[in-house]
CSV table of N, CA and C in Angstrom, one decimal:
chain,number,residue,atom,x,y,z
A,5,MET,N,18.4,2.5,25.4
A,5,MET,CA,17.4,2.5,24.3
A,5,MET,C,16.1,3.1,24.8
A,6,PHE,N,15.6,4.0,24.0
A,6,PHE,CA,14.3,4.6,24.3
A,6,PHE,C,13.2,3.9,23.6
A,7,MET,N,12.1,3.5,24.3
A,7,MET,CA,11.0,3.0,23.6
A,7,MET,C,9.7,3.2,24.5
A,8,GLY,N,8.6,3.2,23.8
A,8,GLY,CA,7.3,3.4,24.5
A,8,GLY,C,6.7,4.7,24.2
A,9,GLU,N,5.5,4.9,24.7
A,9,GLU,CA,4.7,6.1,24.5
A,9,GLU,C,4.1,6.5,25.8
A,10,TYR,N,4.2,7.7,26.2
A,10,TYR,CA,3.8,8.2,27.5
A,10,TYR,C,3.1,9.6,27.3
A,11,LYS,N,1.9,9.7,27.8
A,11,LYS,CA,1.1,10.9,27.7
A,11,LYS,C,1.3,11.7,29.0
A,12,HIS,N,1.5,13.0,28.8
A,12,HIS,CA,1.8,14.0,29.9
A,12,HIS,C,1.2,15.3,29.6
A,13,ASN,N,1.1,16.1,30.6
A,13,ASN,CA,0.7,17.5,30.4
A,13,ASN,C,1.8,18.5,30.7
A,14,ILE,N,1.8,19.6,30.0
A,14,ILE,CA,2.7,20.7,30.3
A,14,ILE,C,2.1,21.6,31.4
A,15,ASP,N,2.8,21.9,32.4
A,15,ASP,CA,2.2,22.8,33.4
A,15,ASP,C,2.3,24.3,33.0
A,16,ALA,N,1.8,25.2,33.8
A,16,ALA,CA,1.7,26.6,33.5
A,16,ALA,C,3.1,27.2,33.3
A,17,LYS,N,4.1,26.6,33.9
A,17,LYS,CA,5.5,27.1,33.8
A,17,LYS,C,6.2,26.5,32.6
A,18,GLY,N,5.6,25.7,31.8
A,18,GLY,CA,6.3,25.0,30.7
A,18,GLY,C,7.1,23.8,31.1
A,19,ARG,N,6.7,23.2,32.2
A,19,ARG,CA,7.5,22.0,32.6
A,19,ARG,C,6.7,20.7,32.3
A,20,ILE,N,7.5,19.7,32.0
A,20,ILE,CA,7.0,18.4,31.6
A,20,ILE,C,7.8,17.3,32.4
A,21,ILE,N,7.0,16.3,32.8
A,21,ILE,CA,7.7,15.1,33.4
A,21,ILE,C,8.2,14.2,32.3
A,22,ILE,N,9.4,13.8,32.5
A,22,ILE,CA,10.0,12.8,31.5
A,22,ILE,C,9.9,11.5,32.2
A,23,PRO,N,9.5,10.5,31.5
A,23,PRO,CA,9.3,9.1,32.1
A,23,PRO,C,10.5,8.6,32.8
A,24,ALA,N,10.3,8.0,34.0
A,24,ALA,CA,11.4,7.5,34.8
A,24,ALA,C,12.4,6.6,34.0
A,25,LYS,N,11.9,5.8,33.1
A,25,LYS,CA,12.7,4.9,32.3
A,25,LYS,C,13.7,5.7,31.4
A,26,PHE,N,13.2,6.8,30.9
A,26,PHE,CA,14.0,7.7,30.1
A,26,PHE,C,15.0,8.4,30.9
A,27,ARG,N,14.6,8.9,32.1
A,27,ARG,CA,15.6,9.6,33.0
A,27,ARG,C,16.8,8.7,33.3
A,28,GLN,N,16.6,7.5,33.5
A,28,GLN,CA,17.7,6.6,33.7
A,28,GLN,C,18.7,6.5,32.6
A,29,GLU,N,18.2,6.5,31.4
A,29,GLU,CA,19.0,6.5,30.2
A,29,GLU,C,19.7,7.9,29.9
A,30,LEU,N,19.0,8.9,30.3
A,30,LEU,CA,19.5,10.3,30.0
A,30,LEU,C,20.7,10.8,30.9
A,31,GLY,N,20.7,10.3,32.1
A,31,GLY,CA,21.7,10.8,33.1
A,31,GLY,C,21.3,12.2,33.6
A,32,ASP,N,22.4,12.9,34.0
A,32,ASP,CA,22.2,14.3,34.6
A,32,ASP,C,21.8,15.3,33.6
A,33,LYS,N,22.5,15.3,32.4
A,33,LYS,CA,22.2,16.3,31.4
A,33,LYS,C,22.0,15.7,30.1
A,34,PHE,N,21.2,16.4,29.3
A,34,PHE,CA,20.8,15.9,27.9
A,34,PHE,C,20.4,17.2,27.1
A,35,VAL,N,20.2,16.9,25.8
A,35,VAL,CA,19.8,18.0,24.9
A,35,VAL,C,18.5,17.8,24.3
A,36,ILE,N,17.7,18.9,24.2
A,36,ILE,CA,16.5,18.9,23.4
A,36,ILE,C,16.6,20.0,22.4
A,37,THR,N,16.1,19.6,21.2
A,37,THR,CA,16.1,20.6,20.1
A,37,THR,C,14.9,20.4,19.2
A,38,ARG,N,14.7,21.2,18.2
A,38,ARG,CA,13.7,21.0,17.2
A,38,ARG,C,14.0,19.7,16.5
A,39,GLY,N,12.9,18.9,16.2
A,39,GLY,CA,13.0,17.7,15.5
A,39,GLY,C,12.3,17.9,14.1
A,40,MET,N,12.1,16.7,13.5
A,40,MET,CA,11.4,16.7,12.2
A,40,MET,C,9.9,16.4,12.5
A,41,ASP,N,9.1,16.7,11.5
A,41,ASP,CA,7.7,16.4,11.5
A,41,ASP,C,6.9,17.1,12.6
A,42,GLY,N,7.5,18.2,13.1
A,42,GLY,CA,6.8,19.1,14.1
A,42,GLY,C,7.0,18.6,15.5
A,43,CYS,N,7.9,17.8,15.8
A,43,CYS,CA,8.1,17.3,17.2
A,43,CYS,C,9.5,17.8,17.7
A,44,LEU,N,9.8,17.5,18.9
A,44,LEU,CA,11.1,17.9,19.5
A,44,LEU,C,11.9,16.6,19.7
A,45,PHE,N,13.2,16.7,19.5
A,45,PHE,CA,14.1,15.5,19.7
A,45,PHE,C,14.9,15.7,21.0
A,46,GLY,N,15.0,14.7,21.7
A,46,GLY,CA,15.8,14.7,23.0
A,46,GLY,C,16.9,13.6,22.9
A,47,TYR,N,18.2,14.0,23.2
A,47,TYR,CA,19.3,13.2,23.0
A,47,TYR,C,20.1,13.1,24.4
A,48,PRO,N,20.5,11.9,24.8
A,48,PRO,CA,21.5,11.8,25.8
A,48,PRO,C,22.8,12.5,25.3
A,49,MET,N,23.6,13.0,26.2
A,49,MET,CA,24.8,13.7,25.8
A,49,MET,C,25.7,12.9,24.9
A,50,THR,N,25.9,11.6,25.1
A,50,THR,CA,26.7,10.8,24.3
A,50,THR,C,26.2,10.8,22.8
A,51,GLU,N,24.9,10.6,22.7
A,51,GLU,CA,24.3,10.6,21.4
A,51,GLU,C,24.4,12.0,20.7
A,52,TRP,N,24.2,13.1,21.5
A,52,TRP,CA,24.2,14.4,21.0
A,52,TRP,C,25.7,14.7,20.5
A,53,GLU,N,26.7,14.3,21.2
A,53,GLU,CA,28.0,14.5,20.8
A,53,GLU,C,28.3,13.7,19.5
A,54,SER,N,27.8,12.5,19.4
A,54,SER,CA,28.0,11.7,18.2
A,54,SER,C,27.3,12.4,17.0
A,55,PHE,N,26.1,12.9,17.2
A,55,PHE,CA,25.3,13.6,16.2
A,55,PHE,C,26.1,14.9,15.8
A,56,GLN,N,26.6,15.6,16.8
A,56,GLN,CA,27.4,16.8,16.5
A,56,GLN,C,28.6,16.5,15.7
A,57,ASN,N,29.3,15.4,15.9
A,57,ASN,CA,30.5,15.1,15.1
A,57,ASN,C,30.1,14.8,13.7
A,58,LYS,N,29.0,14.2,13.5
A,58,LYS,CA,28.5,13.9,12.1
A,58,LYS,C,28.2,15.3,11.4
A,59,ILE,N,27.5,16.1,12.1
A,59,ILE,CA,27.1,17.4,11.5
A,59,ILE,C,28.4,18.2,11.2
A,60,ASN,N,29.4,18.2,12.0
A,60,ASN,CA,30.7,18.9,11.8
A,60,ASN,C,31.4,18.5,10.5
A,61,GLU,N,31.0,17.3,10.1
A,61,GLU,CA,31.7,16.8,8.8
A,61,GLU,C,30.9,17.3,7.6
A,62,LEU,N,29.8,17.9,7.7
A,62,LEU,CA,29.1,18.4,6.6
A,62,LEU,C,29.8,19.6,6.0
A,63,PRO,N,29.8,19.7,4.7
A,63,PRO,CA,30.6,20.8,4.1
A,63,PRO,C,29.9,22.2,4.3
A,64,VAL,N,30.6,23.1,4.9
A,64,VAL,CA,30.0,24.4,5.2
A,64,VAL,C,29.7,25.2,3.9
A,65,SER,N,30.3,24.8,2.8
A,65,SER,CA,30.1,25.4,1.5
A,65,SER,C,28.7,25.1,0.9
A,66,LYS,N,28.0,24.1,1.4
A,66,LYS,CA,26.7,23.7,0.9
A,66,LYS,C,25.6,24.3,1.7
A,67,LYS,N,24.7,25.0,1.0
A,67,LYS,CA,23.6,25.8,1.6
A,67,LYS,C,22.8,24.9,2.5
A,68,ASP,N,22.4,23.7,2.0
A,68,ASP,CA,21.5,22.8,2.8
A,68,ASP,C,22.2,22.3,4.1
A,69,ALA,N,23.5,22.1,4.0
A,69,ALA,CA,24.2,21.7,5.2
A,69,ALA,C,24.2,22.8,6.2
A,70,ARG,N,24.4,24.0,5.8
A,70,ARG,CA,24.4,25.2,6.7
A,70,ARG,C,23.0,25.3,7.3
A,71,SER,N,22.0,25.2,6.5
A,71,SER,CA,20.6,25.3,7.0
A,71,SER,C,20.2,24.2,8.0
A,72,PHE,N,20.6,23.0,7.6
A,72,PHE,CA,20.4,21.9,8.5
A,72,PHE,C,21.0,22.1,9.9
A,73,THR,N,22.3,22.5,9.9
A,73,THR,CA,23.0,22.7,11.1
A,73,THR,C,22.4,23.9,11.9
A,74,ARG,N,22.0,24.9,11.3
A,74,ARG,CA,21.4,26.1,12.0
A,74,ARG,C,20.1,25.6,12.6
A,75,PHE,N,19.3,24.9,11.9
A,75,PHE,CA,18.0,24.4,12.3
A,75,PHE,C,18.1,23.7,13.6
A,76,PHE,N,19.0,22.7,13.7
A,76,PHE,CA,19.1,21.9,14.9
A,76,PHE,C,19.9,22.6,16.1
A,77,PHE,N,20.9,23.3,15.8
A,77,PHE,CA,21.8,23.8,16.8
A,77,PHE,C,21.3,25.1,17.4
A,78,SER,N,20.6,25.9,16.6
A,78,SER,CA,20.1,27.2,17.1
A,78,SER,C,19.0,27.1,18.2
A,79,ALA,N,18.3,26.0,18.1
A,79,ALA,CA,17.2,25.8,19.1
A,79,ALA,C,17.6,24.8,20.2
A,80,ALA,N,18.8,24.2,20.2
A,80,ALA,CA,19.2,23.2,21.1
A,80,ALA,C,19.4,23.8,22.5
A,81,VAL,N,18.9,23.1,23.5
A,81,VAL,CA,19.1,23.5,24.9
A,81,VAL,C,19.5,22.3,25.7
A,82,GLU,N,20.5,22.6,26.6
A,82,GLU,CA,20.9,21.6,27.6
A,82,GLU,C,19.9,21.5,28.7
A,83,CYS,N,19.5,20.4,29.1
A,83,CYS,CA,18.5,20.3,30.1
A,83,CYS,C,19.0,19.4,31.3
A,84,GLU,N,18.4,19.7,32.5
A,84,GLU,CA,18.6,19.0,33.7
A,84,GLU,C,17.2,18.8,34.3
A,85,PHE,N,17.1,17.7,35.1
A,85,PHE,CA,15.8,17.4,35.8
A,85,PHE,C,15.7,18.2,37.1
A,86,ASP,N,14.5,18.6,37.5
A,86,ASP,CA,14.3,19.1,38.8
A,86,ASP,C,14.1,17.9,39.7
A,87,LYS,N,13.7,18.1,41.0
A,87,LYS,CA,13.6,17.0,41.9
A,87,LYS,C,12.4,16.1,41.6
A,88,GLN,N,11.4,16.6,40.9
A,88,GLN,CA,10.2,15.8,40.5
A,88,GLN,C,10.4,15.1,39.1
A,89,GLY,N,11.6,15.2,38.5
A,89,GLY,CA,11.8,14.6,37.2
A,89,GLY,C,11.3,15.3,36.1
A,90,ARG,N,11.1,16.7,36.3
A,90,ARG,CA,10.6,17.5,35.2
A,90,ARG,C,11.7,18.3,34.6
A,91,ILE,N,11.4,18.8,33.3
A,91,ILE,CA,12.3,19.7,32.7
A,91,ILE,C,11.5,20.9,32.2
A,92,ASN,N,12.1,22.0,32.0
A,92,ASN,CA,11.4,23.2,31.5
A,92,ASN,C,11.7,23.3,30.0
A,93,LEU,N,10.6,23.2,29.2
A,93,LEU,CA,10.7,23.4,27.8
A,93,LEU,C,10.6,24.9,27.5
A,94,PRO,N,11.6,25.4,26.8
A,94,PRO,CA,11.5,26.9,26.5
A,94,PRO,C,10.3,27.1,25.5
A,95,SER,N,9.8,28.3,25.6
A,95,SER,CA,8.7,28.7,24.8
A,95,SER,C,8.9,28.5,23.3
A,96,ASN,N,10.1,28.8,22.8
A,96,ASN,CA,10.3,28.7,21.4
A,96,ASN,C,10.2,27.2,20.9
A,97,LEU,N,10.6,26.3,21.8
A,97,LEU,CA,10.4,24.9,21.4
A,97,LEU,C,9.0,24.4,21.6
A,98,ARG,N,8.3,24.9,22.6
A,98,ARG,CA,6.8,24.6,22.7
A,98,ARG,C,6.1,25.1,21.5
A,99,GLU,N,6.4,26.3,21.1
A,99,GLU,CA,5.7,26.9,20.0
A,99,GLU,C,6.0,26.1,18.7
A,100,TYR,N,7.2,25.8,18.5
A,100,TYR,CA,7.6,25.0,17.3
A,100,TYR,C,6.8,23.7,17.2
A,101,ALA,N,6.7,23.0,18.3
A,101,ALA,CA,6.0,21.7,18.4
A,101,ALA,C,4.5,21.8,18.6
A,102,SER,N,4.0,23.0,18.7
A,102,SER,CA,2.6,23.2,18.9
A,102,SER,C,2.1,22.6,20.2
A,103,ILE,N,3.0,22.6,21.2
A,103,ILE,CA,2.6,22.0,22.5
A,103,ILE,C,2.0,23.1,23.4
A,104,ILE,N,0.8,22.9,23.7
A,104,ILE,CA,0.1,23.9,24.6
A,104,ILE,C,-0.2,23.2,26.0
A,105,LYS,N,-0.8,22.1,26.0
A,105,LYS,CA,-1.1,21.5,27.3
A,105,LYS,C,-0.8,20.0,27.3
A,106,LYS,N,-1.4,19.2,26.4
A,106,LYS,CA,-1.2,17.8,26.4
A,106,LYS,C,-0.1,17.4,25.4
A,107,CYS,N,0.7,16.5,25.8
A,107,CYS,CA,1.8,16.1,24.9
A,107,CYS,C,2.0,14.6,25.1
A,108,VAL,N,2.8,14.0,24.2
A,108,VAL,CA,3.2,12.6,24.2
A,108,VAL,C,4.7,12.5,24.1
A,109,VAL,N,5.3,11.8,25.0
A,109,VAL,CA,6.8,11.5,25.0
A,109,VAL,C,6.9,10.1,24.4
A,110,VAL,N,7.7,10.0,23.3
A,110,VAL,CA,7.9,8.7,22.6
A,110,VAL,C,9.3,8.3,22.5
A,111,GLY,N,9.6,7.1,22.8
A,111,GLY,CA,11.0,6.5,22.7
A,111,GLY,C,11.2,6.1,21.3
A,112,VAL,N,12.4,6.5,20.7
A,112,VAL,CA,12.7,6.2,19.3
A,112,VAL,C,14.2,5.8,19.3
A,113,SER,N,14.5,4.6,19.8
A,113,SER,CA,15.8,4.0,19.8
A,113,SER,C,16.8,4.8,20.6
A,114,ASN,N,17.6,5.6,19.9
A,114,ASN,CA,18.7,6.4,20.5
A,114,ASN,C,18.3,7.8,21.0
A,115,ARG,N,17.0,8.1,20.8
A,115,ARG,CA,16.5,9.4,21.2
A,115,ARG,C,15.1,9.3,21.6
A,116,PHE,N,14.6,10.4,22.2
A,116,PHE,CA,13.1,10.4,22.5
A,116,PHE,C,12.6,11.6,21.8
A,117,GLU,N,11.3,11.6,21.6
A,117,GLU,CA,10.6,12.7,20.9
A,117,GLU,C,9.5,13.2,21.8
A,118,ILE,N,9.2,14.5,21.7
A,118,ILE,CA,8.1,15.1,22.4
A,118,ILE,C,7.1,15.7,21.4
A,119,TRP,N,5.9,15.3,21.4
A,119,TRP,CA,4.9,15.7,20.4
A,119,TRP,C,3.7,16.3,21.1
A,120,SER,N,3.0,17.2,20.4
A,120,SER,CA,1.7,17.7,20.9
A,120,SER,C,0.8,16.4,20.7
A,121,GLU,N,-0.1,16.3,21.6
A,121,GLU,CA,-1.0,15.1,21.5
A,121,GLU,C,-1.7,15.1,20.2
A,122,GLN,N,-2.2,16.2,19.6
A,122,GLN,CA,-2.9,16.2,18.4
A,122,GLN,C,-2.0,15.8,17.2
A,123,LEU,N,-0.8,16.4,17.1
A,123,LEU,CA,0.1,16.0,16.0
A,123,LEU,C,0.5,14.5,16.1
A,124,TRP,N,0.8,14.0,17.3
A,124,TRP,CA,1.1,12.6,17.5
A,124,TRP,C,0.0,11.7,17.0
A,125,SER,N,-1.2,12.1,17.3
A,125,SER,CA,-2.4,11.3,16.9
A,125,SER,C,-2.5,11.3,15.4
A,126,GLU,N,-2.3,12.4,14.8
A,126,GLU,CA,-2.4,12.5,13.3
A,126,GLU,C,-1.3,11.7,12.7
A,127,PHE,N,-0.1,11.8,13.2
A,127,PHE,CA,1.1,11.0,12.7
A,127,PHE,C,0.8,9.5,12.8
A,128,SER,N,0.4,9.1,14.0
A,128,SER,CA,0.1,7.7,14.3
A,128,SER,C,-0.9,7.1,13.4
A,129,GLU,N,-2.0,7.8,13.2
A,129,GLU,CA,-3.1,7.4,12.3
A,129,GLU,C,-2.5,7.2,10.9
A,130,ASP,N,-1.8,8.2,10.4
A,130,ASP,CA,-1.3,8.1,9.0
A,130,ASP,C,-0.3,6.9,8.9
A,131,ALA,N,0.6,6.8,9.9
A,131,ALA,CA,1.7,5.8,9.8
A,131,ALA,C,1.0,4.4,9.9
A,132,GLU,N,0.0,4.2,10.7
A,132,GLU,CA,-0.7,3.0,10.8
A,132,GLU,C,-1.4,2.6,9.5
A,133,ALA,N,-2.1,3.6,8.9
A,133,ALA,CA,-2.8,3.4,7.6
A,133,ALA,C,-1.8,3.0,6.5
A,134,ASN,N,-0.6,3.5,6.6
A,134,ASN,CA,0.4,3.3,5.5
A,134,ASN,C,1.5,2.4,5.9
A,135,PHE,N,1.4,1.6,7.0
A,135,PHE,CA,2.5,0.9,7.5
A,135,PHE,C,3.1,-0.1,6.5
A,136,SER,N,2.3,-0.9,5.8
A,136,SER,CA,2.8,-1.9,4.9
A,136,SER,C,3.6,-1.2,3.8
A,137,GLU,N,3.1,-0.1,3.3
A,137,GLU,CA,3.9,0.6,2.2
A,137,GLU,C,5.2,1.2,2.8
A,138,ILE,N,5.2,1.7,4.0
A,138,ILE,CA,6.4,2.2,4.6
A,138,ILE,C,7.4,1.1,4.8
A,139,ALA,N,6.9,0.0,5.3
A,139,ALA,CA,7.8,-1.2,5.5
A,139,ALA,C,8.4,-1.6,4.2
A,140,GLU,N,7.6,-1.7,3.2
A,140,GLU,CA,8.1,-2.1,1.9
A,140,GLU,C,9.2,-1.2,1.4
A,141,ASN,N,9.0,0.1,1.6
A,141,ASN,CA,10.0,1.1,1.1
A,141,ASN,C,11.3,1.1,1.9
A,142,MET,N,11.2,0.6,3.2
A,142,MET,CA,12.4,0.5,4.0
A,142,MET,C,13.4,-0.5,3.5
A,143,ILE,N,13.0,-1.5,2.7
A,143,ILE,CA,13.9,-2.5,2.1
A,143,ILE,C,15.0,-1.8,1.3
A,144,ASP,N,14.7,-0.6,0.8
A,144,ASP,CA,15.7,0.1,0.0
A,144,ASP,C,16.9,0.6,0.8
A,145,PHE,N,16.7,0.7,2.1
A,145,PHE,CA,17.8,1.2,3.0
A,145,PHE,C,18.8,0.1,3.2
């Protein structure tokens, strides 16, 4: 399980350190792709395969299903750690998430997310201000 919030910097080569607690959960290989709300999603291989199986069940005849599948899979990259526990984030993913220098790595149950520090701050402030309403709406699930 992924949880917690960790602030990091991207180096000049586009590398980021993934927290040690997350590296233990991820194993040797994992997947990073575009996420929602302007962040990146990172999945252990077992979670990615489970997600992939669900996506494969979507009807290819539906335009939204095709778009959703393309969005996630076209940007997905398989990652491995270097000896310092870093990964290289491709430029297209950094651009998508507006990550230039400072970023935040956040644990979200079965995945982790990588946010630009600015977008994470904006999201956190909004979520905090509306948390009671968000919690109330979650009852419907």
